[in-house]
Amino acid sequence: HSAIREQHAALVPHLDQLYLLYKALRGARDIRGAIDFETQETRILFSDDKKIDSIIPVVRNEAHKLIEECMLAANVCAADFLLKNEHGALYRNHLGPTPEKLATLREQLGRLGLALGGGDKPTPKDYAELAAKFKDREDQELLQTMLLRSMQQAMYEAHNEGHFGLAYEHYAHFTSPIRRYPDLMVHRAIKAVLLQQKYQPQSWAQAGAHTSFAERRADDASRDVESWLKTYYMQDKVGEIFSGKITGMTNFGLFVTLDDIYIEGLVHISDLGEDYFNYLPEIMAIEGERSGVRFSMGDRVTVKVARADLDTSKIDLVLVEGGVQ
């Protein structure tokens, strides 16, 4: 460590200052009450013959977080600059819950013995405080999903409405002009202001609608490809036994995420045993009528891979005898 610092002696003071800045920005984020979810992302690694070699978790270290915090600051500065200079732009707007979504969320939380503060107008801080309370619960991922779904989708729009999740009054996407078109448009707008000119696409409003639609389409495509690749990876694992954790639940079965490979499959409710099983959404559990056997979020189970269907990108699992760990 000290050898590396010596090797880059000219940069070290600047990096130390940057690290202190990151800590200050991170502290300000907490004071603002920005919502900070830790979701588990994965990377698919391929071998030389283009086969999936492994699926590994993405680990975010302090360097990643430092860069992210600087990018957030740059995005805020870009939005502030364009607002101050009254030049057209695309803002990244993210709104809180609608009254309907808020009512649904409160009902769901109530069933699980949790409550969101803030009455009819919860703030990002109310969300962040609730998220902190369930940080170590087995159903943490499900609860995070519930909170995210209660908010409206982030959109690119020609007017500024702020970013609820990040607790910013002004926010634009600026840092990735080589891969996101809204960022490129923001760069063009800033350049025009600096040159005392005007950048005017045909319609800022239409540009916002189109880029928001293209973003959703790209996300869907990425998800579909990843699901297909994971299913392809599991084709030669049919018959193998894995341990995993229950990470989702519906009236037709349990979703189990397999240990070490981060792939999710379904155990159909009819394959849970001889009993008749009922889905109990109010407590997020599936329970056998006669036996009283209960499957809850976060329970560990042992399963066998029954099928990996490339046409539907679905992986079917069955419980191994004595499957609850």
JSON list of C-alpha atoms in Angstrom, two decimals, residues 20 65 110 131 138 144 174 197 205 212 218 239 246 249 265 276-277 293 311:
[
{"chain": "A", "resi": 20, "resn": "LEU", "atom": "CA", "xyz": [-12.40, 13.58, 1.95]},
{"chain": "A", "resi": 65, "resn": "LYS", "atom": "CA", "xyz": [-18.66, 4.72, -4.51]},
{"chain": "A", "resi": 110, "resn": "GLY", "atom": "CA", "xyz": [-48.96, -3.18, 7.62]},
{"chain": "A", "resi": 131, "resn": "ALA", "atom": "CA", "xyz": [-35.17, 0.92, 4.68]},
{"chain": "A", "resi": 138, "resn": "GLU", "atom": "CA", "xyz": [-34.53, -12.07, 5.49]},
{"chain": "A", "resi": 144, "resn": "GLN", "atom": "CA", "xyz": [-36.81, -2.96, -1.22]},
{"chain": "A", "resi": 174, "resn": "PHE", "atom": "CA", "xyz": [-24.64, 14.43, -17.90]},
{"chain": "A", "resi": 197, "resn": "GLN", "atom": "CA", "xyz": [-25.74, 30.29, -28.62]},
{"chain": "A", "resi": 205, "resn": "ALA", "atom": "CA", "xyz": [-40.67, 17.22, -24.91]},
{"chain": "A", "resi": 212, "resn": "SER", "atom": "CA", "xyz": [-37.54, 7.37, -21.82]},
{"chain": "A", "resi": 218, "resn": "ALA", "atom": "CA", "xyz": [-33.07, -1.38, -23.65]},
{"chain": "A", "resi": 239, "resn": "GLY", "atom": "CA", "xyz": [-30.62, -33.21, -12.26]},
{"chain": "A", "resi": 246, "resn": "ILE", "atom": "CA", "xyz": [-36.43, -18.30, -1.02]},
{"chain": "A", "resi": 249, "resn": "MET", "atom": "CA", "xyz": [-43.34, -15.90, -3.66]},
{"chain": "A", "resi": 265, "resn": "GLY", "atom": "CA", "xyz": [-35.72, -20.76, -10.46]},
{"chain": "A", "resi": 276, "resn": "TYR", "atom": "CA", "xyz": [-52.53, -28.71, -0.33]},
{"chain": "A", "resi": 277, "resn": "PHE", "atom": "CA", "xyz": [-50.55, -25.49, -0.04]},
{"chain": "A", "resi": 293, "resn": "VAL", "atom": "CA", "xyz": [-45.45, -26.82, 6.93]},
{"chain": "A", "resi": 311, "resn": "ASP", "atom": "CA", "xyz": [-37.93, -20.92, -25.24]}
]
